[in-house]
Amino acid sequence: MTTPTKVAALVGPGDHIGYEGQWRTVKSTRTDIGAMGGLFVVVAWEEGGTERFRAGDELLVGAPPATA
């Protein structure tokens, strides 16, 4: 069984991303250019905070685990 992934450049609002041991929901995205000219995606989380990923990074996507 393969783990579902999505390239950072294709992530959008509402996507659920497994990151740093927890599921986070994408609130918004924007692009940014790195110091060496590389393309980055800046993700703002519904849960607060932001993270910057290289556009080609593969991110774990899926549904967050159900809470009881």
Tab-separated table of N, CA, C and O in Angstrom:
chain	number	residue	atom	x	y	z
A	1	MET	N	0.846	-1.175	0.000
A	1	MET	CA	0.000	0.000	0.000
A	1	MET	C	0.893	1.240	0.000
A	1	MET	O	1.821	1.359	0.784
A	2	THR	N	0.613	2.176	-0.882
A	2	THR	CA	1.406	3.395	-0.950
A	2	THR	C	0.760	4.490	-0.117
A	2	THR	O	-0.447	4.517	0.077
A	3	THR	N	1.594	5.380	0.358
A	3	THR	CA	1.112	6.505	1.145
A	3	THR	C	0.712	7.628	0.193
A	3	THR	O	1.498	7.997	-0.681
A	4	PRO	N	-0.494	8.188	0.330
A	4	PRO	CA	-0.908	9.267	-0.571
A	4	PRO	C	-0.095	10.533	-0.303
A	4	PRO	O	0.059	10.956	0.843
A	5	THR	N	0.444	11.089	-1.373
A	5	THR	CA	1.226	12.316	-1.257
A	5	THR	C	0.757	13.316	-2.312
A	5	THR	O	0.084	12.953	-3.278
A	6	LYS	N	1.130	14.560	-2.117
A	6	LYS	CA	0.841	15.607	-3.076
A	6	LYS	C	2.046	16.535	-3.089
A	6	LYS	O	2.597	16.862	-2.038
A	7	VAL	N	2.461	16.966	-4.267
A	7	VAL	CA	3.566	17.909	-4.384
A	7	VAL	C	3.126	19.240	-3.769
A	7	VAL	O	1.992	19.672	-3.965
A	8	ALA	N	4.007	19.871	-3.013
A	8	ALA	CA	3.674	21.108	-2.299
A	8	ALA	C	3.057	22.166	-3.209
A	8	ALA	O	2.148	22.893	-2.803
A	9	ALA	N	3.517	22.256	-4.449
A	9	ALA	CA	2.997	23.260	-5.376
A	9	ALA	C	1.519	23.049	-5.687
A	9	ALA	O	0.838	23.978	-6.128
A	10	LEU	N	0.986	21.850	-5.440
A	10	LEU	CA	-0.417	21.550	-5.742
A	10	LEU	C	-1.318	21.542	-4.514
A	10	LEU	O	-2.512	21.278	-4.621
A	11	VAL	N	-0.777	21.823	-3.351
A	11	VAL	CA	-1.555	21.840	-2.111
A	11	VAL	C	-2.476	23.064	-2.116
A	11	VAL	O	-2.093	24.134	-2.583
A	12	GLY	N	-3.691	22.890	-1.607
A	12	GLY	CA	-4.636	24.001	-1.567
A	12	GLY	C	-5.451	24.020	-0.297
A	12	GLY	O	-5.389	23.078	0.514
A	13	PRO	N	-6.221	25.076	-0.085
A	13	PRO	CA	-7.056	25.196	1.106
A	13	PRO	C	-7.945	23.965	1.303
A	13	PRO	O	-8.515	23.435	0.353
A	14	GLY	N	-8.008	23.519	2.546
A	14	GLY	CA	-8.826	22.363	2.893
A	14	GLY	C	-8.075	21.047	2.869
A	14	GLY	O	-8.562	20.060	3.415
A	15	ASP	N	-6.900	20.997	2.236
A	15	ASP	CA	-6.112	19.759	2.248
A	15	ASP	C	-5.652	19.466	3.669
A	15	ASP	O	-5.326	20.377	4.426
A	16	HIS	N	-5.637	18.188	4.019
A	16	HIS	CA	-5.161	17.740	5.327
A	16	HIS	C	-3.771	17.146	5.128
A	16	HIS	O	-3.600	16.193	4.375
A	17	ILE	N	-2.784	17.724	5.815
A	17	ILE	CA	-1.385	17.345	5.644
A	17	ILE	C	-0.859	16.766	6.957
A	17	ILE	O	-1.031	17.375	8.016
A	18	GLY	N	-0.225	15.612	6.874
A	18	GLY	CA	0.455	15.041	8.027
A	18	GLY	C	1.814	15.705	8.155
A	18	GLY	O	2.665	15.551	7.283
A	19	TYR	N	2.026	16.468	9.227
A	19	TYR	CA	3.256	17.240	9.366
A	19	TYR	C	3.650	17.317	10.828
A	19	TYR	O	2.823	17.617	11.687
A	20	GLU	N	4.906	17.029	11.120
A	20	GLU	CA	5.447	17.036	12.482
A	20	GLU	C	4.609	16.194	13.444
A	20	GLU	O	4.329	16.597	14.567
A	21	GLY	N	4.198	15.021	12.987
A	21	GLY	CA	3.495	14.074	13.843
A	21	GLY	C	2.031	14.369	14.094
A	21	GLY	O	1.408	13.717	14.933
A	22	GLN	N	1.462	15.343	13.391
A	22	GLN	CA	0.030	15.613	13.558
A	22	GLN	C	-0.577	16.031	12.228
A	22	GLN	O	0.132	16.385	11.297
A	23	TRP	N	-1.890	15.957	12.155
A	23	TRP	CA	-2.600	16.389	10.954
A	23	TRP	C	-2.910	17.867	11.075
A	23	TRP	O	-3.378	18.325	12.112
A	24	ARG	N	-2.633	18.600	10.007
A	24	ARG	CA	-2.937	20.031	9.964
A	24	ARG	C	-3.740	20.311	8.704
A	24	ARG	O	-3.591	19.626	7.696
A	25	THR	N	-4.584	21.335	8.760
A	25	THR	CA	-5.432	21.706	7.637
A	25	THR	C	-4.892	22.968	6.987
A	25	THR	O	-4.613	23.958	7.670
A	26	VAL	N	-4.773	22.939	5.666
A	26	VAL	CA	-4.274	24.093	4.922
A	26	VAL	C	-5.344	25.177	4.891
A	26	VAL	O	-6.473	24.941	4.463
A	27	LYS	N	-4.986	26.364	5.370
A	27	LYS	CA	-5.882	27.520	5.330
A	27	LYS	C	-5.683	28.291	4.029
A	27	LYS	O	-6.639	28.649	3.363
A	28	SER	N	-4.418	28.552	3.680
A	28	SER	CA	-4.103	29.262	2.444
A	28	SER	C	-2.668	28.953	2.044
A	28	SER	O	-1.879	28.453	2.843
A	29	THR	N	-2.347	29.253	0.796
A	29	THR	CA	-0.985	29.077	0.298
A	29	THR	C	-0.585	30.304	-0.504
A	29	THR	O	-1.435	31.036	-1.009
A	30	ARG	N	0.705	30.518	-0.579
A	30	ARG	CA	1.260	31.546	-1.462
A	30	ARG	C	2.640	31.072	-1.892
A	30	ARG	O	3.238	30.213	-1.255
A	31	THR	N	3.141	31.623	-2.977
A	31	THR	CA	4.468	31.247	-3.439
A	31	THR	C	5.493	32.256	-2.957
A	31	THR	O	5.173	33.389	-2.613
A	32	ASP	N	6.744	31.822	-2.935
A	32	ASP	CA	7.857	32.660	-2.505
A	32	ASP	C	9.087	32.198	-3.284
A	32	ASP	O	9.150	31.061	-3.742
A	33	ILE	N	10.037	33.092	-3.434
A	33	ILE	CA	11.293	32.774	-4.109
A	33	ILE	C	12.397	32.742	-3.059
A	33	ILE	O	12.536	33.678	-2.267
A	34	GLY	N	13.190	31.669	-3.047
A	34	GLY	CA	14.293	31.537	-2.106
A	34	GLY	C	15.485	32.389	-2.515
A	34	GLY	O	15.533	32.965	-3.606
A	35	ALA	N	16.463	32.449	-1.633
A	35	ALA	CA	17.663	33.253	-1.856
A	35	ALA	C	18.414	32.833	-3.117
A	35	ALA	O	19.045	33.668	-3.777
A	36	MET	N	18.353	31.571	-3.472
A	36	MET	CA	19.053	31.068	-4.659
A	36	MET	C	18.118	30.964	-5.866
A	36	MET	O	18.455	30.351	-6.868
A	37	GLY	N	16.923	31.539	-5.764
A	37	GLY	CA	15.987	31.559	-6.884
A	37	GLY	C	15.024	30.397	-6.954
A	37	GLY	O	14.243	30.302	-7.887
A	38	GLY	N	15.059	29.491	-5.971
A	38	GLY	CA	14.141	28.358	-5.966
A	38	GLY	C	12.720	28.766	-5.600
A	38	GLY	O	12.497	29.729	-4.876
A	39	LEU	N	11.742	28.028	-6.106
A	39	LEU	CA	10.334	28.293	-5.821
A	39	LEU	C	9.909	27.561	-4.546
A	39	LEU	O	10.178	26.372	-4.385
A	40	PHE	N	9.264	28.281	-3.658
A	40	PHE	CA	8.756	27.727	-2.407
A	40	PHE	C	7.259	27.982	-2.302
A	40	PHE	O	6.735	28.895	-2.919
A	41	VAL	N	6.599	27.160	-1.483
A	41	VAL	CA	5.188	27.337	-1.162
A	41	VAL	C	5.103	27.596	0.336
A	41	VAL	O	5.634	26.821	1.134
A	42	VAL	N	4.456	28.687	0.712
A	42	VAL	CA	4.245	29.012	2.115
A	42	VAL	C	2.810	28.618	2.452
A	42	VAL	O	1.865	29.100	1.825
A	43	VAL	N	2.667	27.725	3.411
A	43	VAL	CA	1.358	27.204	3.815
A	43	VAL	C	0.979	27.811	5.158
A	43	VAL	O	1.757	27.752	6.116
A	44	ALA	N	-0.214	28.410	5.229
A	44	ALA	CA	-0.778	28.866	6.497
A	44	ALA	C	-1.749	27.787	6.963
A	44	ALA	O	-2.558	27.278	6.182
A	45	TRP	N	-1.628	27.404	8.231
A	45	TRP	CA	-2.448	26.320	8.799
A	45	TRP	C	-3.674	26.885	9.494
A	45	TRP	O	-3.615	27.930	10.135
A	46	GLU	N	-4.800	26.166	9.395
A	46	GLU	CA	-6.023	26.505	10.148
A	46	GLU	C	-5.729	26.517	11.644
A	46	GLU	O	-6.299	27.300	12.394
A	47	GLU	N	-4.832	25.640	12.073
A	47	GLU	CA	-4.499	25.497	13.488
A	47	GLU	C	-3.534	26.587	13.973
A	47	GLU	O	-3.189	26.635	15.147
A	48	GLY	N	-3.108	27.457	13.066
A	48	GLY	CA	-2.195	28.541	13.413
A	48	GLY	C	-0.791	28.282	12.912
A	48	GLY	O	-0.349	27.147	12.818
A	49	GLY	N	-0.095	29.334	12.566
A	49	GLY	CA	1.279	29.242	12.109
A	49	GLY	C	1.391	29.022	10.613
A	49	GLY	O	0.390	28.875	9.900
A	50	THR	N	2.627	29.043	10.136
A	50	THR	CA	2.918	28.827	8.725
A	50	THR	C	4.141	27.918	8.598
A	50	THR	O	4.891	27.747	9.548
A	51	GLU	N	4.305	27.365	7.425
A	51	GLU	CA	5.496	26.567	7.115
A	51	GLU	C	5.832	26.776	5.649
A	51	GLU	O	4.950	27.009	4.823
A	52	ARG	N	7.094	26.709	5.338
A	52	ARG	CA	7.588	26.922	3.981
A	52	ARG	C	8.157	25.604	3.453
A	52	ARG	O	8.969	24.957	4.110
A	53	PHE	N	7.711	25.206	2.254
A	53	PHE	CA	8.154	23.969	1.620
A	53	PHE	C	8.686	24.280	0.226
A	53	PHE	O	8.175	25.166	-0.448
A	54	ARG	N	9.688	23.523	-0.219
A	54	ARG	CA	10.112	23.616	-1.610
A	54	ARG	C	8.933	23.165	-2.468
A	54	ARG	O	8.208	22.235	-2.104
A	55	ALA	N	8.735	23.800	-3.611
A	55	ALA	CA	7.579	23.502	-4.461
A	55	ALA	C	7.486	22.031	-4.844
A	55	ALA	O	6.389	21.497	-4.984
A	56	GLY	N	8.619	21.333	-4.981
A	56	GLY	CA	8.615	19.934	-5.377
A	56	GLY	C	8.556	18.937	-4.237
A	56	GLY	O	8.514	17.730	-4.480
A	57	ASP	N	8.541	19.409	-2.989
A	57	ASP	CA	8.462	18.498	-1.842
A	57	ASP	C	7.159	17.718	-1.877
A	57	ASP	O	6.095	18.278	-2.157
A	58	GLU	N	7.228	16.418	-1.573
A	58	GLU	CA	6.023	15.601	-1.477
A	58	GLU	C	5.536	15.607	-0.040
A	58	GLU	O	6.290	15.317	0.886
A	59	LEU	N	4.260	15.950	0.135
A	59	LEU	CA	3.658	16.032	1.463
A	59	LEU	C	2.622	14.930	1.617
A	59	LEU	O	1.901	14.601	0.679
A	60	LEU	N	2.535	14.379	2.822
A	60	LEU	CA	1.564	13.335	3.144
A	60	LEU	C	0.180	13.962	3.234
A	60	LEU	O	-0.034	14.918	3.984
A	61	VAL	N	-0.764	13.462	2.439
A	61	VAL	CA	-2.122	14.002	2.456
A	61	VAL	C	-3.111	12.913	2.841
A	61	VAL	O	-2.851	11.729	2.687
A	62	GLY	N	-4.252	13.310	3.350
A	62	GLY	CA	-5.294	12.364	3.716
A	62	GLY	C	-6.292	13.014	4.627
A	62	GLY	O	-6.308	14.226	4.808
A	63	ALA	N	-7.119	12.203	5.222
A	63	ALA	CA	-8.116	12.683	6.162
A	63	ALA	C	-7.536	12.607	7.572
A	63	ALA	O	-6.856	11.644	7.906
A	64	PRO	N	-7.772	13.625	8.382
A	64	PRO	CA	-7.272	13.560	9.759
A	64	PRO	C	-7.973	12.437	10.505
A	64	PRO	O	-9.110	12.084	10.174
A	65	PRO	N	-7.310	11.842	11.496
A	65	PRO	CA	-7.958	10.773	12.251
A	65	PRO	C	-9.197	11.299	12.991
A	65	PRO	O	-9.231	12.448	13.392
A	66	ALA	N	-10.193	10.453	13.084
A	66	ALA	CA	-11.431	10.834	13.775
A	66	ALA	C	-11.147	11.088	15.250
A	66	ALA	O	-10.348	10.379	15.867
A	67	THR	N	-11.796	12.088	15.799
A	67	THR	CA	-11.639	12.375	17.233
A	67	THR	C	-12.884	11.906	17.961
A	67	THR	O	-14.000	12.040	17.466
A	68	ALA	N	-12.686	11.346	19.130
A	68	ALA	CA	-13.821	10.803	19.898
A	68	ALA	C	-14.421	11.855	20.791
A	68	ALA	O	-13.884	12.827	21.118
